[in-house]
Short mmCIF file of N, CA and C in Angstrom, two decimals:
data_model
loop_
_atom_site.label_atom_id
_atom_site.label_comp_id
_atom_site.label_asym_id
_atom_site.label_seq_id
_atom_site.Cartn_x
_atom_site.Cartn_y
_atom_site.Cartn_z
N UNK M 1 0.71 -1.46 -0.15
CA UNK M 1 -0.37 -0.02 0.11
C UNK M 1 0.74 1.36 0.17
N UNK M 2 0.45 2.26 -1.11
CA UNK M 2 1.57 3.18 -0.97
C UNK M 2 0.71 4.62 -0.02
N UNK M 3 1.81 5.57 -0.01
CA UNK M 3 1.36 6.68 1.08
C UNK M 3 0.16 7.13 0.54
N UNK M 4 -0.31 7.56 -0.75
CA UNK M 4 -1.32 8.00 -1.26
C UNK M 4 -2.75 7.38 -0.69
N UNK M 5 -2.66 6.13 -0.60
CA UNK M 5 -3.63 5.44 -0.21
C UNK M 5 -4.15 5.55 1.49
N UNK M 6 -3.42 6.12 2.24
CA UNK M 6 -2.85 6.43 3.64
C UNK M 6 -3.91 6.45 4.47
N UNK M 7 -4.33 8.16 3.79
CA UNK M 7 -5.96 8.55 3.92
C UNK M 7 -7.24 7.57 4.25
N UNK M 8 -6.94 6.98 2.69
CA UNK M 8 -8.39 6.29 2.64
C UNK M 8 -8.56 4.69 3.23
N UNK M 9 -6.91 4.38 4.00
CA UNK M 9 -6.92 3.42 4.94
C UNK M 9 -7.82 3.90 6.51
N UNK M 10 -7.14 5.13 6.61
CA UNK M 10 -7.62 5.27 7.96
C UNK M 10 -8.76 5.69 8.04
N UNK M 11 -9.30 6.39 7.40
CA UNK M 11 -10.61 6.37 7.20
C UNK M 11 -11.64 5.51 7.51
N UNK M 12 -11.05 4.07 6.46
CA UNK M 12 -12.08 2.91 6.60
C UNK M 12 -11.96 2.25 8.03
N UNK M 13 -10.56 2.60 8.68
CA UNK M 13 -10.27 1.78 9.89
C UNK M 13 -10.93 2.43 10.93
N UNK M 14 -11.10 3.73 10.55
CA UNK M 14 -12.00 4.35 11.57
C UNK M 14 -13.44 3.90 11.70
N UNK M 15 -14.21 3.90 10.47
CA UNK M 15 -15.40 3.44 10.27
C UNK M 15 -16.02 2.13 10.70
N UNK M 16 -14.59 1.72 10.72
CA UNK M 16 -14.96 -0.41 11.07
C UNK M 16 -14.93 -0.05 13.12
N UNK M 17 -13.57 1.04 12.86
CA UNK M 17 -13.77 0.74 14.99
C UNK M 17 -14.95 1.27 15.22
N UNK M 18 -15.57 2.60 14.84
CA UNK M 18 -16.87 2.87 15.28
C UNK M 18 -17.90 2.02 15.23
N UNK M 19 -18.27 1.25 13.54
CA UNK M 19 -19.14 -0.01 14.23
C UNK M 19 -18.85 -0.91 14.82
N UNK M 20 -17.56 -1.10 15.50
CA UNK M 20 -17.55 -2.34 16.55
C UNK M 20 -17.40 -1.58 17.76
N UNK M 21 -17.78 -0.33 18.21
CA UNK M 21 -17.31 0.01 19.08
C UNK M 21 -18.82 0.56 19.79
N UNK M 22 -19.59 0.52 18.85
CA UNK M 22 -20.91 1.07 19.17
C UNK M 22 -21.97 -0.05 20.15
N UNK M 23 -21.75 -1.52 19.87
CA UNK M 23 -22.46 -2.24 20.50
C UNK M 23 -21.90 -2.23 22.13
N UNK M 24 -20.40 -1.90 22.23
CA UNK M 24 -19.62 -1.94 23.26
C UNK M 24 -20.37 -0.70 24.24
N UNK M 25 -20.33 0.63 23.52
CA UNK M 25 -20.76 1.60 24.34
C UNK M 25 -22.05 1.55 24.68
N UNK M 26 -22.81 0.92 24.22
CA UNK M 26 -24.65 1.07 24.38
C UNK M 26 -24.88 -0.15 25.87
N UNK M 27 -23.99 -0.98 25.84
CA UNK M 27 -24.33 -2.17 26.49
C UNK M 27 -24.09 -1.41 27.92
N UNK M 28 -24.61 -1.62 28.80
CA UNK M 28 -24.16 -0.76 30.40
C UNK M 28 -24.14 -2.37 31.40
N UNK M 29 -23.10 -2.47 32.02
CA UNK M 29 -23.29 -3.36 32.45
C UNK M 29 -22.36 -3.14 34.31
N UNK M 30 -22.72 -3.51 34.92
CA UNK M 30 -21.75 -3.12 36.71
C UNK M 30 -20.65 -4.49 36.71
N UNK M 31 -19.88 -3.74 36.88
CA UNK M 31 -18.42 -4.29 36.70
C UNK M 31 -18.37 -4.71 38.37
N UNK M 32 -17.40 -5.50 39.15
CA UNK M 32 -17.10 -5.87 40.30
C UNK M 32 -16.06 -4.96 41.13
N UNK M 33 -16.12 -4.57 41.92
CA UNK M 33 -14.80 -3.46 42.36
C UNK M 33 -13.37 -4.34 42.20
N UNK M 34 -13.12 -5.57 41.95
CA UNK M 34 -11.92 -6.00 41.93
C UNK M 34 -11.27 -5.71 40.72
N UNK M 35 -10.01 -5.73 40.46
CA UNK M 35 -9.65 -5.71 39.13
C UNK M 35 -9.79 -6.41 37.96
N UNK M 36 -10.01 -6.06 36.53
CA UNK M 36 -10.46 -7.11 35.85
C UNK M 36 -9.50 -6.85 35.05
N UNK M 37 -9.19 -8.54 34.20
CA UNK M 37 -8.04 -8.47 33.80
C UNK M 37 -8.64 -9.04 32.04
N UNK M 38 -8.27 -8.72 31.00
CA UNK M 38 -7.89 -8.88 29.55
C UNK M 38 -9.00 -7.90 29.21
N UNK M 39 -9.23 -8.00 27.84
CA UNK M 39 -10.41 -7.51 27.04
C UNK M 39 -11.64 -7.36 27.36
N UNK M 40 -12.77 -6.31 27.66
CA UNK M 40 -13.52 -6.13 28.75
C UNK M 40 -14.20 -5.22 27.50
N UNK M 41 -15.76 -5.57 27.19
CA UNK M 41 -16.57 -4.75 26.27
C UNK M 41 -16.31 -3.53 26.70
N UNK M 42 -16.37 -2.85 27.60
CA UNK M 42 -15.92 -1.85 27.72
C UNK M 42 -14.47 -1.25 27.37
N UNK M 43 -13.73 -1.60 27.15
CA UNK M 43 -12.10 -1.71 27.01
C UNK M 43 -12.18 -1.13 25.37
N UNK M 44 -13.12 -1.90 24.37
CA UNK M 44 -12.67 -2.27 23.25
C UNK M 44 -12.81 -0.69 22.44
N UNK M 45 -14.10 -0.02 23.12
CA UNK M 45 -13.98 1.11 22.07
C UNK M 45 -13.55 2.33 22.66
N UNK M 46 -12.82 2.44 24.11
CA UNK M 46 -11.62 3.43 24.10
C UNK M 46 -10.62 2.96 23.54
N UNK M 47 -10.42 1.73 23.16
CA UNK M 47 -9.06 1.29 23.17
C UNK M 47 -8.81 1.45 21.27
N UNK M 48 -10.24 1.12 20.59
CA UNK M 48 -9.95 1.64 19.17
C UNK M 48 -9.86 2.98 18.96
N UNK M 49 -11.07 3.87 20.52
CA UNK M 49 -10.58 5.25 19.92
C UNK M 49 -9.15 5.96 19.98
N UNK M 50 -8.32 5.23 20.99
CA UNK M 50 -7.36 5.62 21.21
C UNK M 50 -6.17 5.06 19.97
N UNK M 51 -6.45 4.05 19.08
CA UNK M 51 -5.62 3.94 18.08
C UNK M 51 -6.08 4.61 17.05
N UNK M 52 -7.11 5.50 17.00
CA UNK M 52 -7.66 5.99 15.89
C UNK M 52 -6.42 7.71 16.12
N UNK M 53 -6.80 8.08 17.39
CA UNK M 53 -5.87 9.11 17.80
C UNK M 53 -4.36 8.68 17.50
N UNK M 54 -3.88 7.56 17.61
CA UNK M 54 -2.93 7.16 17.41
C UNK M 54 -2.26 7.56 16.09
N UNK M 55 -3.05 7.00 15.28
CA UNK M 55 -3.12 7.07 13.52
C UNK M 55 -2.81 8.39 13.14
N UNK M 56 -3.58 9.62 13.95
CA UNK M 56 -3.57 11.02 14.06
C UNK M 56 -2.21 10.94 14.15
N UNK M 57 -1.44 10.70 15.26
CA UNK M 57 -0.36 11.34 15.32
C UNK M 57 0.84 10.83 15.02
N UNK M 58 0.42 9.76 14.27
CA UNK M 58 1.59 8.83 13.20
C UNK M 58 1.46 10.19 11.98
N UNK M 59 -0.06 10.06 11.46
CA UNK M 59 0.22 10.94 10.20
C UNK M 59 0.64 12.33 10.10
N UNK M 60 0.15 12.54 11.42
CA UNK M 60 0.46 14.41 11.70
C UNK M 60 2.26 14.60 11.48
N UNK M 61 2.66 13.80 12.11
CA UNK M 61 3.94 13.55 12.26
C UNK M 61 4.85 13.15 11.00
N UNK M 62 4.25 12.47 10.12
CA UNK M 62 4.49 12.01 8.45
C UNK M 62 4.15 13.65 7.75
N UNK M 63 3.09 14.01 8.14
CA UNK M 63 3.05 15.54 7.00
C UNK M 63 3.99 16.38 7.85
N UNK M 64 4.19 16.43 8.91
CA UNK M 64 4.79 17.79 9.38
C UNK M 64 6.26 17.51 8.67
N UNK M 65 6.64 16.41 8.74
CA UNK M 65 7.96 16.04 7.62
C UNK M 65 8.07 16.00 6.28
N UNK M 66 7.04 16.16 5.82
CA UNK M 66 6.82 16.32 4.30
C UNK M 66 6.74 17.66 4.02
N UNK M 67 6.19 17.93 5.02
CA UNK M 67 5.99 19.20 4.78
C UNK M 67 7.38 20.60 5.07
N UNK M 68 8.61 20.01 5.34
CA UNK M 68 9.67 20.39 5.23
C UNK M 68 10.72 20.03 3.74
N UNK M 69 9.77 19.30 3.39
CA UNK M 69 10.75 18.71 2.03
C UNK M 69 11.35 17.66 2.08
N UNK M 70 11.82 16.97 3.47
CA UNK M 70 12.71 15.93 3.56
C UNK M 70 12.33 14.86 3.27
N UNK M 71 11.14 14.37 2.89
CA UNK M 71 10.61 13.23 2.51
C UNK M 71 9.64 12.92 1.32
N UNK M 72 9.95 13.22 0.23
CA UNK M 72 8.92 12.49 -0.84
C UNK M 72 8.19 13.78 -1.41
N UNK M 73 7.32 13.34 -1.95
CA UNK M 73 6.67 14.53 -2.24
C UNK M 73 5.08 14.22 -2.54
N UNK M 74 4.48 13.61 -0.94
CA UNK M 74 2.94 13.60 -0.73
C UNK M 74 1.93 14.99 -1.17
N UNK M 75 0.58 14.64 -0.73
CA UNK M 75 -0.31 15.42 -0.62
C UNK M 75 0.03 16.06 1.06
N UNK M 76 0.61 17.10 1.38
CA UNK M 76 1.06 17.51 2.62
C UNK M 76 -0.54 17.71 3.44
N UNK M 77 -0.93 18.70 2.73
CA UNK M 77 -2.53 19.18 2.94
C UNK M 77 -3.57 18.50 3.70
N UNK M 78 -3.44 17.43 2.28
CA UNK M 78 -4.53 16.62 3.30
C UNK M 78 -4.46 15.51 4.13
N UNK M 79 -3.08 14.95 4.29
CA UNK M 79 -2.52 14.04 5.72
C UNK M 79 -2.53 15.37 6.98
N UNK M 80 -2.15 16.57 6.90
CA UNK M 80 -2.45 17.12 7.45
C UNK M 80 -4.14 17.07 8.25
N UNK M 81 -4.99 17.27 7.51
CA UNK M 81 -6.24 17.52 7.71
C UNK M 81 -6.53 16.17 8.28
N UNK M 82 -6.05 15.17 7.66
CA UNK M 82 -6.57 13.63 7.99
C UNK M 82 -6.11 13.68 9.87
N UNK M 83 -4.75 14.19 9.68
CA UNK M 83 -4.40 14.08 11.23
C UNK M 83 -5.36 14.60 12.17
N UNK M 84 -5.44 15.92 11.77
CA UNK M 84 -6.32 16.94 12.84
C UNK M 84 -7.74 16.02 12.96
N UNK M 85 -8.30 15.47 11.87
CA UNK M 85 -9.79 15.17 12.32
C UNK M 85 -9.67 13.58 13.13
N UNK M 86 -8.60 12.80 12.53
CA UNK M 86 -8.33 11.88 13.31
C UNK M 86 -8.22 12.51 15.12
N UNK M 87 -7.31 13.26 15.52
CA UNK M 87 -7.19 13.55 16.64
C UNK M 87 -8.60 14.16 17.36
N UNK M 88 -9.46 15.15 16.32
CA UNK M 88 -10.70 15.67 16.90
C UNK M 88 -11.34 14.85 17.26
N UNK M 89 -11.43 13.71 16.46
CA UNK M 89 -12.44 11.98 16.92
C UNK M 89 -11.77 11.40 18.31
N UNK M 90 -10.53 11.51 18.34
CA UNK M 90 -10.00 10.78 19.77
C UNK M 90 -9.87 11.66 20.93
N UNK M 91 -9.91 13.14 20.86
CA UNK M 91 -10.48 13.87 21.59
C UNK M 91 -11.86 13.44 22.38
N UNK M 92 -12.63 14.14 21.03
CA UNK M 92 -14.16 14.20 21.27
C UNK M 92 -14.62 12.49 22.00
N UNK M 93 -13.97 11.33 21.18
CA UNK M 93 -14.71 10.08 21.70
C UNK M 93 -14.56 9.82 23.10
N UNK M 94 -13.09 9.97 23.02
CA UNK M 94 -12.58 9.63 24.36
C UNK M 94 -12.90 10.32 25.45
N UNK M 95 -13.49 11.89 25.43
CA UNK M 95 -13.87 12.46 26.40
C UNK M 95 -15.55 11.88 26.95
N UNK M 96 -16.00 11.49 26.00
CA UNK M 96 -18.02 11.12 25.95
C UNK M 96 -17.35 9.81 26.33
N UNK M 97 -16.40 8.93 26.23
CA UNK M 97 -16.15 7.36 26.71
C UNK M 97 -15.59 7.59 28.16
N UNK M 98 -14.91 8.49 28.57
CA UNK M 98 -14.08 8.83 30.00
C UNK M 98 -15.42 9.51 30.75
N UNK M 99 -16.14 10.16 29.82
CA UNK M 99 -17.32 10.93 31.31
C UNK M 99 -18.35 10.00 31.29
N UNK M 100 -18.29 8.86 30.56
CA UNK M 100 -19.50 8.17 30.55
C UNK M 100 -18.78 6.55 31.42
N UNK M 101 -17.57 6.47 31.69
CA UNK M 101 -17.40 5.43 32.09
C UNK M 101 -17.48 5.10 33.80
N UNK M 102 -18.07 4.19 33.85
CA UNK M 102 -18.55 3.33 35.64
C UNK M 102 -16.73 3.57 36.34
N UNK M 103 -16.55 3.48 37.43
CA UNK M 103 -15.45 3.30 38.29
C UNK M 103 -14.13 3.90 37.63
N UNK M 104 -12.89 3.49 37.99
CA UNK M 104 -11.79 4.11 37.56
C UNK M 104 -10.84 3.11 36.80
N UNK M 105 -9.49 3.06 37.40
CA UNK M 105 -8.10 2.49 36.41
C UNK M 105 -8.73 0.56 37.08
N UNK M 106 -8.48 -0.38 35.83
CA UNK M 106 -8.33 -1.49 36.93
C UNK M 106 -10.04 -1.92 36.50
N UNK M 107 -11.09 -1.29 36.41
CA UNK M 107 -12.34 -1.75 36.41
C UNK M 107 -12.99 -2.03 35.37
N UNK M 108 -12.18 -2.32 34.21
CA UNK M 108 -12.45 -2.94 32.82
C UNK M 108 -13.46 -1.63 32.03
N UNK M 109 -13.74 -0.45 32.34
CA UNK M 109 -14.40 0.34 31.66
C UNK M 109 -13.55 1.22 30.58
N UNK M 110 -12.29 1.01 30.80
CA UNK M 110 -11.71 1.72 29.42
C UNK M 110 -11.39 2.90 29.92
N UNK M 111 -11.36 3.36 30.99
CA UNK M 111 -11.08 5.08 31.17
C UNK M 111 -9.62 5.49 31.14
N UNK M 112 -8.24 3.95 31.12
CA UNK M 112 -6.96 4.78 30.81
C UNK M 112 -7.13 4.73 29.36
N UNK M 113 -7.69 3.86 28.87
CA UNK M 113 -7.97 4.07 27.12
C UNK M 113 -8.15 5.35 26.73
N UNK M 114 -9.59 5.63 27.25
CA UNK M 114 -10.46 6.83 26.93
C UNK M 114 -9.06 8.39 27.12
N UNK M 115 -8.18 8.43 28.45
CA UNK M 115 -7.62 9.92 28.49
C UNK M 115 -6.50 9.03 27.67
N UNK M 116 -6.05 8.09 27.35
CA UNK M 116 -4.84 8.21 26.45
C UNK M 116 -5.24 8.46 25.08
N UNK M 117 -6.72 8.39 24.80
CA UNK M 117 -7.06 8.64 23.79
C UNK M 117 -7.05 10.29 23.62
N UNK M 118 -7.67 11.08 24.36
CA UNK M 118 -7.39 11.99 24.51
C UNK M 118 -6.23 12.96 24.38
N UNK M 119 -5.34 12.36 24.86
CA UNK M 119 -3.98 12.84 25.21
C UNK M 119 -3.02 12.68 23.57
N UNK M 120 -3.27 11.52 22.78
CA UNK M 120 -2.83 11.16 21.76
C UNK M 120 -3.61 12.41 20.64
N UNK M 121 -4.65 11.86 20.79
CA UNK M 121 -5.68 13.01 20.10
C UNK M 121 -5.16 14.71 19.95
N UNK M 122 -4.85 15.14 21.07
CA UNK M 122 -4.67 16.55 21.35
C UNK M 122 -3.31 16.66 20.39
N UNK M 123 -2.14 15.56 20.37
CA UNK M 123 -0.89 15.77 20.04
C UNK M 123 -1.08 15.50 18.70
N UNK M 124 -1.97 14.95 18.12
CA UNK M 124 -2.32 15.00 16.87
C UNK M 124 -2.81 15.88 16.09
N UNK M 125 -3.58 16.74 16.94
CA UNK M 125 -4.65 17.99 16.15
C UNK M 125 -3.82 18.91 16.49
N UNK M 126 -2.34 18.74 17.01
CA UNK M 126 -1.09 19.95 16.63
C UNK M 126 0.06 19.77 15.82
N UNK M 127 -0.15 18.32 15.66
CA UNK M 127 0.95 18.45 14.84
C UNK M 127 0.29 18.14 13.25
N UNK M 128 -1.27 17.95 13.19
CA UNK M 128 -1.28 18.25 12.11
C UNK M 128 -1.89 19.77 11.65
N UNK M 129 -2.08 20.51 12.75
CA UNK M 129 -2.19 21.98 12.56
C UNK M 129 -0.59 22.31 12.08
N UNK M 130 0.09 22.43 12.67
CA UNK M 130 1.45 22.73 12.19
C UNK M 130 1.87 22.37 11.02
N UNK M 131 1.70 20.92 10.47
CA UNK M 131 1.96 20.45 9.30
C UNK M 131 0.92 21.09 8.20
N UNK M 132 -0.32 21.69 8.37
CA UNK M 132 -1.04 22.61 7.82
C UNK M 132 -0.73 23.68 7.39
N UNK M 133 -0.30 24.43 8.41
CA UNK M 133 0.17 26.17 8.06
C UNK M 133 1.47 25.93 7.35
N UNK M 134 2.37 24.69 7.84
CA UNK M 134 3.57 24.75 6.89
C UNK M 134 3.47 24.62 5.38
N UNK M 135 2.61 23.55 5.24
CA UNK M 135 2.35 23.60 3.80
C UNK M 135 1.78 24.69 3.47
N UNK M 136 0.46 25.33 3.91
CA UNK M 136 0.06 26.23 3.16
C UNK M 136 1.27 27.74 3.08
N UNK M 137 2.13 27.61 4.01
CA UNK M 137 3.15 28.82 4.18
C UNK M 137 4.50 28.85 2.68
N UNK M 138 4.69 26.75 2.17
CA UNK M 138 5.54 26.73 1.53
C UNK M 138 4.99 26.47 0.48
N UNK M 139 3.69 26.81 -0.29
CA UNK M 139 3.03 26.25 -1.27
C UNK M 139 3.53 27.86 -2.37
N UNK M 140 3.96 27.30 -3.27
CA UNK M 140 4.32 28.44 -4.34
C UNK M 140 2.91 29.06 -4.93
N UNK M 141 2.94 30.62 -4.85
CA UNK M 141 1.77 31.83 -5.35
C UNK M 141 1.69 30.97 -6.72
N UNK M 142 0.54 31.58 -7.61
CA UNK M 142 0.41 31.78 -8.96
C UNK M 142 -0.06 30.15 -9.92
#
């Protein structure tokens, strides 16, 4: 798969992630106070959201590297926008999942992954914004 197809692949992964996360978010169950191990239904949605946010960080970093002209000639603006949108999804969905999680870390509700998604999403948005600003500044006029 070439780098040109990366934004489409990220979009497909995000759609698949939300399709899988919807039943996990809709299910409401009470977990015991003891620590839960393994992948529970409450951890799947936040984990997928954190992966989407991580993809935003990676794409934002690639777009930032490409905006300086060091690596190849990809579509810098599009990659930066994909990074910003992935980051925004991570921040918003991670925040919603963190707000609706019952209990704290170790209860199987995905609170740690929700916070990780928000932090990674914020980083992805910043990297995408920097890359977008640099790509617009370096574009030839006329």
